[in-house]
mmCIF file of N, CA and C in Angstrom:
data_model
loop_
_atom_site.group_PDB
_atom_site.id
_atom_site.type_symbol
_atom_site.label_atom_id
_atom_site.label_comp_id
_atom_site.label_asym_id
_atom_site.label_seq_id
_atom_site.Cartn_x
_atom_site.Cartn_y
_atom_site.Cartn_z
ATOM 1 N N UNK A 1250 0.825 -1.206 0.000
ATOM 2 C CA UNK A 1250 0.000 0.000 0.000
ATOM 3 C C UNK A 1250 0.864 1.263 0.000
ATOM 4 N N UNK A 1251 0.297 2.331 -0.463
ATOM 5 C CA UNK A 1251 1.009 3.609 -0.531
ATOM 6 C C UNK A 1251 1.450 4.081 0.853
ATOM 7 N N UNK A 1252 0.712 3.719 1.892
ATOM 8 C CA UNK A 1252 1.051 4.138 3.255
ATOM 9 C C UNK A 1252 2.442 3.661 3.649
ATOM 10 N N UNK A 1253 2.894 2.568 3.066
ATOM 11 C CA UNK A 1253 4.212 2.033 3.404
ATOM 12 C C UNK A 1253 5.340 2.973 2.973
ATOM 13 N N UNK A 1254 5.061 3.896 2.078
ATOM 14 C CA UNK A 1254 6.084 4.818 1.594
ATOM 15 C C UNK A 1254 6.288 6.030 2.505
ATOM 16 N N UNK A 1255 5.317 6.326 3.364
ATOM 17 C CA UNK A 1255 5.414 7.522 4.192
ATOM 18 C C UNK A 1255 6.482 7.409 5.284
ATOM 19 N N UNK A 1256 6.674 6.232 5.851
ATOM 20 C CA UNK A 1256 7.718 6.042 6.864
ATOM 21 C C UNK A 1256 9.106 6.334 6.318
ATOM 22 N N UNK A 1257 9.486 5.689 5.205
ATOM 23 C CA UNK A 1257 10.787 5.987 4.609
ATOM 24 C C UNK A 1257 10.918 7.451 4.175
ATOM 25 N N UNK A 1258 9.846 8.043 3.674
ATOM 26 C CA UNK A 1258 9.884 9.453 3.305
ATOM 27 C C UNK A 1258 10.176 10.308 4.536
ATOM 28 N N UNK A 1259 9.515 10.017 5.637
ATOM 29 C CA UNK A 1259 9.749 10.769 6.870
ATOM 30 C C UNK A 1259 11.182 10.646 7.354
ATOM 31 N N UNK A 1260 11.742 9.452 7.280
ATOM 32 C CA UNK A 1260 13.138 9.250 7.687
ATOM 33 C C UNK A 1260 14.084 10.043 6.784
ATOM 34 N N UNK A 1261 13.779 10.092 5.489
ATOM 35 C CA UNK A 1261 14.596 10.888 4.560
ATOM 36 C C UNK A 1261 14.496 12.370 4.882
ATOM 37 N N UNK A 1262 13.311 12.839 5.232
ATOM 38 C CA UNK A 1262 13.136 14.254 5.558
ATOM 39 C C UNK A 1262 13.869 14.632 6.839
ATOM 40 N N UNK A 1263 13.939 13.699 7.787
ATOM 41 C CA UNK A 1263 14.683 13.954 9.022
ATOM 42 C C UNK A 1263 16.176 14.005 8.709
ATOM 43 N N UNK A 1264 16.643 13.059 7.905
ATOM 44 C CA UNK A 1264 18.073 12.982 7.591
ATOM 45 C C UNK A 1264 18.525 14.109 6.673
ATOM 46 N N UNK A 1265 17.695 14.500 5.743
ATOM 47 C CA UNK A 1265 18.049 15.508 4.745
ATOM 48 C C UNK A 1265 16.859 16.450 4.551
ATOM 49 N N UNK A 1266 16.678 17.400 5.463
ATOM 50 C CA UNK A 1266 15.495 18.263 5.390
ATOM 51 C C UNK A 1266 15.483 19.134 4.137
ATOM 52 N N UNK A 1267 14.289 19.372 3.607
ATOM 53 C CA UNK A 1267 14.184 20.254 2.435
ATOM 54 C C UNK A 1267 14.405 21.710 2.835
ATOM 55 N N UNK A 1268 14.471 22.574 1.851
ATOM 56 C CA UNK A 1268 14.650 24.009 2.100
ATOM 57 C C UNK A 1268 13.489 24.544 2.931
ATOM 58 N N UNK A 1269 13.764 25.584 3.698
ATOM 59 C CA UNK A 1269 12.764 26.163 4.596
ATOM 60 C C UNK A 1269 11.445 26.481 3.899
ATOM 61 N N UNK A 1270 11.514 27.062 2.710
ATOM 62 C CA UNK A 1270 10.295 27.493 2.030
ATOM 63 C C UNK A 1270 9.457 26.330 1.499
ATOM 64 N N UNK A 1271 9.997 25.125 1.527
ATOM 65 C CA UNK A 1271 9.293 23.949 1.014
ATOM 66 C C UNK A 1271 8.751 23.080 2.158
ATOM 67 N N UNK A 1272 9.298 23.234 3.341
ATOM 68 C CA UNK A 1272 8.971 22.335 4.458
ATOM 69 C C UNK A 1272 7.488 22.292 4.803
ATOM 70 N N UNK A 1273 6.886 23.437 5.056
ATOM 71 C CA UNK A 1273 5.481 23.436 5.476
ATOM 72 C C UNK A 1273 4.551 22.956 4.364
ATOM 73 N N UNK A 1274 4.710 23.438 3.129
ATOM 74 C CA UNK A 1274 3.840 22.897 2.070
ATOM 75 C C UNK A 1274 4.007 21.380 1.896
ATOM 76 N N UNK A 1275 5.237 20.894 2.017
ATOM 77 C CA UNK A 1275 5.488 19.464 1.898
ATOM 78 C C UNK A 1275 4.830 18.701 3.042
ATOM 79 N N UNK A 1276 5.014 19.191 4.262
ATOM 80 C CA UNK A 1276 4.380 18.546 5.415
ATOM 81 C C UNK A 1276 2.867 18.530 5.255
ATOM 82 N N UNK A 1277 2.285 19.642 4.852
ATOM 83 C CA UNK A 1277 0.831 19.701 4.663
ATOM 84 C C UNK A 1277 0.349 18.705 3.619
ATOM 85 N N UNK A 1278 1.094 18.607 2.533
ATOM 86 C CA UNK A 1278 0.701 17.676 1.466
ATOM 87 C C UNK A 1278 0.812 16.220 1.935
ATOM 88 N N UNK A 1279 1.906 15.892 2.584
ATOM 89 C CA UNK A 1279 2.084 14.520 3.078
ATOM 90 C C UNK A 1279 1.020 14.206 4.124
ATOM 91 N N UNK A 1280 0.833 15.130 5.067
ATOM 92 C CA UNK A 1280 -0.090 14.842 6.165
ATOM 93 C C UNK A 1280 -1.541 14.789 5.702
ATOM 94 N N UNK A 1281 -1.846 15.447 4.591
ATOM 95 C CA UNK A 1281 -3.186 15.352 4.010
ATOM 96 C C UNK A 1281 -3.497 13.893 3.660
ATOM 97 N N UNK A 1282 -2.480 13.157 3.249
ATOM 98 C CA UNK A 1282 -2.654 11.742 2.915
ATOM 99 C C UNK A 1282 -2.548 10.857 4.161
ATOM 100 N N UNK A 1283 -1.594 11.168 5.022
ATOM 101 C CA UNK A 1283 -1.383 10.338 6.224
ATOM 102 C C UNK A 1283 -2.610 10.362 7.117
ATOM 103 N N UNK A 1284 -3.219 11.523 7.273
ATOM 104 C CA UNK A 1284 -4.362 11.624 8.172
ATOM 105 C C UNK A 1284 -5.569 10.824 7.676
ATOM 106 N N UNK A 1285 -5.565 10.457 6.404
ATOM 107 C CA UNK A 1285 -6.647 9.631 5.851
ATOM 108 C C UNK A 1285 -6.453 8.151 6.140
ATOM 109 N N UNK A 1286 -5.290 7.773 6.648
ATOM 110 C CA UNK A 1286 -5.030 6.370 6.972
ATOM 111 C C UNK A 1286 -5.871 6.008 8.191
ATOM 112 N N UNK A 1287 -6.761 5.075 8.030
ATOM 113 C CA UNK A 1287 -7.684 4.710 9.107
ATOM 114 C C UNK A 1287 -7.165 3.572 9.983
ATOM 115 N N UNK A 1288 -6.262 2.788 9.475
ATOM 116 C CA UNK A 1288 -5.720 1.670 10.258
ATOM 117 C C UNK A 1288 -4.664 2.211 11.222
ATOM 118 N N UNK A 1289 -4.946 2.187 12.527
ATOM 119 C CA UNK A 1289 -3.989 2.718 13.501
ATOM 120 C C UNK A 1289 -2.626 2.022 13.457
ATOM 121 N N UNK A 1290 -2.603 0.758 13.070
ATOM 122 C CA UNK A 1290 -1.330 0.033 13.013
ATOM 123 C C UNK A 1290 -0.442 0.543 11.881
ATOM 124 N N UNK A 1291 -1.034 1.090 10.840
ATOM 125 C CA UNK A 1291 -0.260 1.707 9.766
ATOM 126 C C UNK A 1291 0.071 3.160 10.104
ATOM 127 N N UNK A 1292 -0.873 3.839 10.740
ATOM 128 C CA UNK A 1292 -0.725 5.266 11.043
ATOM 129 C C UNK A 1292 0.329 5.542 12.120
ATOM 130 N N UNK A 1293 0.318 4.801 13.209
ATOM 131 C CA UNK A 1293 1.179 5.101 14.371
ATOM 132 C C UNK A 1293 2.670 5.115 14.042
ATOM 133 N N UNK A 1294 3.213 4.145 13.325
ATOM 134 C CA UNK A 1294 4.645 4.204 13.004
ATOM 135 C C UNK A 1294 5.009 5.394 12.120
ATOM 136 N N UNK A 1295 4.099 5.795 11.236
ATOM 137 C CA UNK A 1295 4.355 6.956 10.387
ATOM 138 C C UNK A 1295 4.411 8.213 11.250
ATOM 139 N N UNK A 1296 3.457 8.343 12.163
ATOM 140 C CA UNK A 1296 3.448 9.495 13.066
ATOM 141 C C UNK A 1296 4.716 9.530 13.915
ATOM 142 N N UNK A 1297 5.175 8.362 14.346
ATOM 143 C CA UNK A 1297 6.393 8.286 15.169
ATOM 144 C C UNK A 1297 7.608 8.798 14.401
ATOM 145 N N UNK A 1298 7.644 8.576 13.103
ATOM 146 C CA UNK A 1298 8.752 9.073 12.279
ATOM 147 C C UNK A 1298 8.615 10.579 12.058
ATOM 148 N N UNK A 1299 7.418 11.015 11.728
ATOM 149 C CA UNK A 1299 7.220 12.425 11.386
ATOM 150 C C UNK A 1299 7.318 13.356 12.589
ATOM 151 N N UNK A 1300 7.146 12.842 13.784
ATOM 152 C CA UNK A 1300 7.275 13.707 14.955
ATOM 153 C C UNK A 1300 8.692 14.278 15.035
ATOM 154 N N UNK A 1301 9.692 13.501 14.652
ATOM 155 C CA UNK A 1301 11.074 14.002 14.617
ATOM 156 C C UNK A 1301 11.208 15.182 13.660
ATOM 157 N N UNK A 1302 10.663 15.035 12.470
ATOM 158 C CA UNK A 1302 10.732 16.091 11.464
ATOM 159 C C UNK A 1302 10.026 17.355 11.956
ATOM 160 N N UNK A 1303 8.845 17.184 12.516
ATOM 161 C CA UNK A 1303 8.069 18.335 12.989
ATOM 162 C C UNK A 1303 8.772 19.013 14.165
ATOM 163 N N UNK A 1304 9.288 18.236 15.092
ATOM 164 C CA UNK A 1304 9.986 18.823 16.242
ATOM 165 C C UNK A 1304 11.249 19.566 15.834
ATOM 166 N N UNK A 1305 11.933 19.060 14.822
ATOM 167 C CA UNK A 1305 13.197 19.671 14.407
ATOM 168 C C UNK A 1305 13.000 20.949 13.588
ATOM 169 N N UNK A 1306 11.891 21.050 12.866
ATOM 170 C CA UNK A 1306 11.787 22.124 11.881
ATOM 171 C C UNK A 1306 10.553 23.019 12.005
ATOM 172 N N UNK A 1307 9.727 22.766 13.001
ATOM 173 C CA UNK A 1307 8.512 23.551 13.129
ATOM 174 C C UNK A 1307 8.320 23.989 14.572
ATOM 175 N N UNK A 1308 7.290 24.766 14.805
ATOM 176 C CA UNK A 1308 7.032 25.302 16.134
ATOM 177 C C UNK A 1308 5.983 24.538 16.905
ATOM 178 N N UNK A 1309 5.590 25.127 18.016
ATOM 179 C CA UNK A 1309 4.622 24.504 18.918
ATOM 180 C C UNK A 1309 3.288 24.212 18.226
ATOM 181 N N UNK A 1310 2.875 25.115 17.360
ATOM 182 C CA UNK A 1310 1.578 24.946 16.689
ATOM 183 C C UNK A 1310 1.528 23.632 15.904
ATOM 184 N N UNK A 1311 2.560 23.391 15.098
ATOM 185 C CA UNK A 1311 2.584 22.182 14.270
ATOM 186 C C UNK A 1311 2.732 20.923 15.127
ATOM 187 N N UNK A 1312 3.516 21.018 16.197
ATOM 188 C CA UNK A 1312 3.663 19.872 17.112
ATOM 189 C C UNK A 1312 2.317 19.554 17.746
ATOM 190 N N UNK A 1313 1.601 20.579 18.169
ATOM 191 C CA UNK A 1313 0.290 20.388 18.779
ATOM 192 C C UNK A 1313 -0.691 19.766 17.787
ATOM 193 N N UNK A 1314 -0.679 20.249 16.557
ATOM 194 C CA UNK A 1314 -1.562 19.690 15.526
ATOM 195 C C UNK A 1314 -1.249 18.205 15.316
ATOM 196 N N UNK A 1315 0.020 17.869 15.229
ATOM 197 C CA UNK A 1315 0.412 16.473 15.024
ATOM 198 C C UNK A 1315 -0.030 15.604 16.201
ATOM 199 N N UNK A 1316 0.220 16.058 17.424
ATOM 200 C CA UNK A 1316 -0.166 15.254 18.591
ATOM 201 C C UNK A 1316 -1.680 15.104 18.700
ATOM 202 N N UNK A 1317 -2.421 16.145 18.372
ATOM 203 C CA UNK A 1317 -3.891 16.032 18.369
ATOM 204 C C UNK A 1317 -4.350 14.997 17.355
ATOM 205 N N UNK A 1318 -3.680 14.980 16.202
ATOM 206 C CA UNK A 1318 -4.029 14.007 15.176
ATOM 207 C C UNK A 1318 -3.723 12.589 15.652
ATOM 208 N N UNK A 1319 -2.587 12.417 16.328
ATOM 209 C CA UNK A 1319 -2.236 11.105 16.885
ATOM 210 C C UNK A 1319 -3.304 10.670 17.880
ATOM 211 N N UNK A 1320 -3.676 11.551 18.779
ATOM 212 C CA UNK A 1320 -4.698 11.232 19.781
ATOM 213 C C UNK A 1320 -6.010 10.859 19.091
ATOM 214 N N UNK A 1321 -6.409 11.638 18.098
ATOM 215 C CA UNK A 1321 -7.660 11.379 17.383
ATOM 216 C C UNK A 1321 -7.648 10.038 16.658
ATOM 217 N N UNK A 1322 -6.499 9.660 16.105
ATOM 218 C CA UNK A 1322 -6.420 8.395 15.371
ATOM 219 C C UNK A 1322 -6.351 7.175 16.292
ATOM 220 N N UNK A 1323 -5.739 7.331 17.452
ATOM 221 C CA UNK A 1323 -5.479 6.158 18.285
ATOM 222 C C UNK A 1323 -6.451 5.983 19.445
ATOM 223 N N UNK A 1324 -7.311 6.951 19.682
ATOM 224 C CA UNK A 1324 -8.269 6.834 20.775
ATOM 225 C C UNK A 1324 -9.462 5.937 20.431
ATOM 226 N N UNK A 1325 -10.047 6.027 19.221
ATOM 227 C CA UNK A 1325 -11.200 5.169 18.927
ATOM 228 C C UNK A 1325 -10.867 3.689 19.121
ATOM 229 N N UNK A 1326 -11.808 2.999 19.723
ATOM 230 C CA UNK A 1326 -11.671 1.554 19.988
ATOM 231 C C UNK A 1326 -10.427 1.223 20.806
ATOM 232 N N UNK A 1327 -9.904 2.230 21.509
ATOM 233 C CA UNK A 1327 -8.718 2.047 22.360
ATOM 234 C C UNK A 1327 -7.556 1.416 21.590
ATOM 235 N N UNK A 1328 -7.392 1.848 20.350
ATOM 236 C CA UNK A 1328 -6.330 1.316 19.485
ATOM 237 C C UNK A 1328 -4.959 1.520 20.108
ATOM 238 N N UNK A 1329 -4.811 2.568 20.920
ATOM 239 C CA UNK A 1329 -3.524 2.870 21.546
ATOM 240 C C UNK A 1329 -3.001 1.721 22.394
ATOM 241 N N UNK A 1330 -3.886 0.869 22.884
ATOM 242 C CA UNK A 1330 -3.445 -0.242 23.745
ATOM 243 C C UNK A 1330 -2.516 -1.195 23.005
ATOM 244 N N UNK A 1331 -2.722 -1.360 21.717
ATOM 245 C CA UNK A 1331 -1.870 -2.246 20.930
ATOM 246 C C UNK A 1331 -0.717 -1.538 20.245
ATOM 247 N N UNK A 1332 -0.547 -0.256 20.527
ATOM 248 C CA UNK A 1332 0.464 0.536 19.826
ATOM 249 C C UNK A 1332 1.371 1.280 20.795
ATOM 250 N N UNK A 1333 1.735 0.619 21.856
ATOM 251 C CA UNK A 1333 2.528 1.284 22.886
ATOM 252 C C UNK A 1333 3.946 1.608 22.430
ATOM 253 N N UNK A 1334 4.550 0.775 21.611
ATOM 254 C CA UNK A 1334 5.925 1.041 21.153
ATOM 255 C C UNK A 1334 6.024 2.348 20.365
ATOM 256 N N UNK A 1335 5.184 2.535 19.315
ATOM 257 C CA UNK A 1335 5.286 3.809 18.599
ATOM 258 C C UNK A 1335 4.928 5.000 19.484
ATOM 259 N N UNK A 1336 3.998 4.825 20.403
ATOM 260 C CA UNK A 1336 3.639 5.919 21.312
ATOM 261 C C UNK A 1336 4.799 6.262 22.244
ATOM 262 N N UNK A 1337 5.501 5.257 22.720
ATOM 263 C CA UNK A 1337 6.679 5.522 23.560
ATOM 264 C C UNK A 1337 7.750 6.252 22.761
ATOM 265 N N UNK A 1338 7.948 5.851 21.499
ATOM 266 C CA UNK A 1338 8.933 6.535 20.660
ATOM 267 C C UNK A 1338 8.555 8.006 20.489
ATOM 268 N N UNK A 1339 7.278 8.270 20.255
ATOM 269 C CA UNK A 1339 6.829 9.654 20.107
ATOM 270 C C UNK A 1339 7.076 10.421 21.405
ATOM 271 N N UNK A 1340 6.720 9.831 22.539
ATOM 272 C CA UNK A 1340 6.881 10.508 23.833
ATOM 273 C C UNK A 1340 8.348 10.818 24.104
ATOM 274 N N UNK A 1341 9.216 9.860 23.884
ATOM 275 C CA UNK A 1341 10.635 10.084 24.163
ATOM 276 C C UNK A 1341 11.243 11.100 23.201
ATOM 277 N N UNK A 1342 10.851 11.069 21.948
ATOM 278 C CA UNK A 1342 11.349 12.073 20.993
ATOM 279 C C UNK A 1342 10.862 13.459 21.373
ATOM 280 N N UNK A 1343 9.620 13.531 21.778
ATOM 281 C CA UNK A 1343 9.056 14.809 22.209
ATOM 282 C C UNK A 1343 9.822 15.360 23.405
ATOM 283 N N UNK A 1344 10.062 14.529 24.367
ATOM 284 C CA UNK A 1344 10.759 14.949 25.586
ATOM 285 C C UNK A 1344 12.201 15.350 25.277
ATOM 286 N N UNK A 1345 12.861 14.588 24.417
ATOM 287 C CA UNK A 1345 14.270 14.879 24.112
ATOM 288 C C UNK A 1345 14.450 16.095 23.217
ATOM 289 N N UNK A 1346 13.498 16.335 22.319
ATOM 290 C CA UNK A 1346 13.661 17.413 21.341
ATOM 291 C C UNK A 1346 13.212 18.778 21.853
ATOM 292 N N UNK A 1347 12.261 18.790 22.782
ATOM 293 C CA UNK A 1347 11.791 20.077 23.309
ATOM 294 C C UNK A 1347 12.768 20.500 24.394
ATOM 295 N N UNK A 1348 13.535 21.525 24.111
ATOM 296 C CA UNK A 1348 14.599 21.943 25.013
ATOM 297 C C UNK A 1348 14.127 22.609 26.288
ATOM 298 N N UNK A 1349 12.976 23.230 26.261
ATOM 299 C CA UNK A 1349 12.476 23.975 27.406
ATOM 300 C C UNK A 1349 11.490 23.109 28.181
ATOM 301 N N UNK A 1350 11.929 22.651 29.347
ATOM 302 C CA UNK A 1350 11.123 21.755 30.177
ATOM 303 C C UNK A 1350 9.781 22.387 30.529
ATOM 304 N N UNK A 1351 9.787 23.651 30.912
ATOM 305 C CA UNK A 1351 8.554 24.315 31.318
ATOM 306 C C UNK A 1351 7.579 24.451 30.141
ATOM 307 N N UNK A 1352 8.118 24.718 28.965
ATOM 308 C CA UNK A 1352 7.281 24.797 27.771
ATOM 309 C C UNK A 1352 6.643 23.436 27.490
ATOM 310 N N UNK A 1353 7.428 22.391 27.661
ATOM 311 C CA UNK A 1353 6.943 21.041 27.407
ATOM 312 C C UNK A 1353 5.788 20.679 28.338
ATOM 313 N N UNK A 1354 5.961 20.898 29.627
ATOM 314 C CA UNK A 1354 4.914 20.469 30.550
ATOM 315 C C UNK A 1354 3.665 21.348 30.465
ATOM 316 N N UNK A 1355 3.784 22.513 29.828
ATOM 317 C CA UNK A 1355 2.618 23.376 29.657
ATOM 318 C C UNK A 1355 1.930 23.200 28.303
ATOM 319 N N UNK A 1356 2.426 22.286 27.488
ATOM 320 C CA UNK A 1356 1.739 22.002 26.225
ATOM 321 C C UNK A 1356 0.387 21.379 26.541
ATOM 322 N N UNK A 1357 -0.666 21.945 25.976
ATOM 323 C CA UNK A 1357 -2.009 21.477 26.308
ATOM 324 C C UNK A 1357 -2.280 20.035 25.891
ATOM 325 N N UNK A 1358 -1.538 19.521 24.919
ATOM 326 C CA UNK A 1358 -1.785 18.158 24.458
ATOM 327 C C UNK A 1358 -0.877 17.129 25.123
ATOM 328 N N UNK A 1359 0.060 17.577 25.958
ATOM 329 C CA UNK A 1359 1.003 16.624 26.545
ATOM 330 C C UNK A 1359 0.299 15.589 27.424
ATOM 331 N N UNK A 1360 -0.510 16.040 28.357
ATOM 332 C CA UNK A 1360 -1.155 15.092 29.275
ATOM 333 C C UNK A 1360 -2.125 14.158 28.545
ATOM 334 N N UNK A 1361 -2.986 14.657 27.647
ATOM 335 C CA UNK A 1361 -3.825 13.715 26.898
ATOM 336 C C UNK A 1361 -3.000 12.707 26.093
ATOM 337 N N UNK A 1362 -1.861 13.165 25.570
ATOM 338 C CA UNK A 1362 -1.005 12.240 24.830
ATOM 339 C C UNK A 1362 -0.399 11.208 25.779
ATOM 340 N N UNK A 1363 0.150 11.663 26.911
ATOM 341 C CA UNK A 1363 0.762 10.724 27.857
ATOM 342 C C UNK A 1363 -0.251 9.740 28.421
ATOM 343 N N UNK A 1364 -1.528 10.133 28.462
ATOM 344 C CA UNK A 1364 -2.578 9.217 28.919
ATOM 345 C C UNK A 1364 -2.705 8.002 28.009
ATOM 346 N N UNK A 1365 -2.254 8.121 26.774
ATOM 347 C CA UNK A 1365 -2.309 6.979 25.855
ATOM 348 C C UNK A 1365 -1.284 5.909 26.209
ATOM 349 N N UNK A 1366 -0.264 6.285 26.973
ATOM 350 C CA UNK A 1366 0.776 5.321 27.363
ATOM 351 C C UNK A 1366 0.226 4.440 28.479
ATOM 352 N N UNK A 1367 -0.029 3.202 28.146
ATOM 353 C CA UNK A 1367 -0.702 2.314 29.086
ATOM 354 C C UNK A 1367 0.130 1.130 29.565
ATOM 355 N N UNK A 1368 1.260 0.876 28.930
ATOM 356 C CA UNK A 1368 2.067 -0.234 29.429
ATOM 357 C C UNK A 1368 2.597 0.154 30.797
ATOM 358 N N UNK A 1369 2.846 -0.810 31.626
ATOM 359 C CA UNK A 1369 3.216 -0.519 33.017
ATOM 360 C C UNK A 1369 4.448 0.369 33.126
ATOM 361 N N UNK A 1370 5.434 0.143 32.289
ATOM 362 C CA UNK A 1370 6.685 0.891 32.417
ATOM 363 C C UNK A 1370 6.686 2.208 31.646
ATOM 364 N N UNK A 1371 5.826 2.352 30.648
ATOM 365 C CA UNK A 1371 5.878 3.529 29.772
ATOM 366 C C UNK A 1371 5.722 4.852 30.508
ATOM 367 N N UNK A 1372 4.715 5.003 31.374
ATOM 368 C CA UNK A 1372 4.608 6.299 32.054
ATOM 369 C C UNK A 1372 5.822 6.602 32.921
ATOM 370 N N UNK A 1373 6.395 5.576 33.519
ATOM 371 C CA UNK A 1373 7.566 5.794 34.364
ATOM 372 C C UNK A 1373 8.773 6.209 33.534
ATOM 373 N N UNK A 1374 8.944 5.582 32.372
ATOM 374 C CA UNK A 1374 10.048 5.963 31.489
ATOM 375 C C UNK A 1374 9.851 7.391 30.988
ATOM 376 N N UNK A 1375 8.617 7.736 30.652
ATOM 377 C CA UNK A 1375 8.345 9.096 30.180
ATOM 378 C C UNK A 1375 8.603 10.109 31.293
ATOM 379 N N UNK A 1376 8.160 9.801 32.504
ATOM 380 C CA UNK A 1376 8.394 10.715 33.619
ATOM 381 C C UNK A 1376 9.880 10.823 33.948
ATOM 382 N N UNK A 1377 10.589 9.708 33.875
ATOM 383 C CA UNK A 1377 12.025 9.742 34.120
ATOM 384 C C UNK A 1377 12.719 10.606 33.075
ATOM 385 N N UNK A 1378 12.307 10.461 31.818
ATOM 386 C CA UNK A 1378 12.892 11.284 30.759
ATOM 387 C C UNK A 1378 12.572 12.759 30.995
ATOM 388 N N UNK A 1379 11.345 13.054 31.441
ATOM 389 C CA UNK A 1379 10.989 14.432 31.771
ATOM 390 C C UNK A 1379 11.849 14.962 32.889
ATOM 391 N N UNK A 1380 12.034 14.154 33.919
ATOM 392 C CA UNK A 1380 12.810 14.568 35.083
ATOM 393 C C UNK A 1380 14.264 14.836 34.697
ATOM 394 N N UNK A 1381 14.834 13.963 33.896
ATOM 395 C CA UNK A 1381 16.237 14.142 33.523
ATOM 396 C C UNK A 1381 16.408 15.279 32.511
ATOM 397 N N UNK A 1382 15.340 15.667 31.840
ATOM 398 C CA UNK A 1382 15.415 16.786 30.892
ATOM 399 C C UNK A 1382 15.306 18.130 31.594
ATOM 400 N N UNK A 1383 14.817 18.107 32.823
ATOM 401 C CA UNK A 1383 14.624 19.368 33.563
ATOM 402 C C UNK A 1383 15.972 20.015 33.903
ATOM 403 N N UNK A 1384 16.012 21.351 33.835
ATOM 404 C CA UNK A 1384 17.268 22.055 34.162
ATOM 405 C C UNK A 1384 17.564 21.996 35.645
#
């Protein structure tokens, strides 16, 4: 399926980002297709890759939009329960890439996103990463 191409594309964009003036239009075009993916098992790994690109090259607004989309895709039918690995990757990338601890904990989507982490160790790992990221 075409969805299989978005993960490698995201990894390429992280490794070799396009010019500034192309980034947002490219992200919008790609995400227009990604957000139509209804299978959470296909969607979650793609989101986990693209979170790196968004965190590295965009601001809080785009990060918030991406996390809201993740929450919207993985909440129905509690799909997040079977997708803890990609969710942990997103959480750890988010924690590591956001340099300002106070900004991170005040993001309105952080707590709803962290609520998706349901494996026994995931919340503790996320909290430990938050704690070690604090100045």
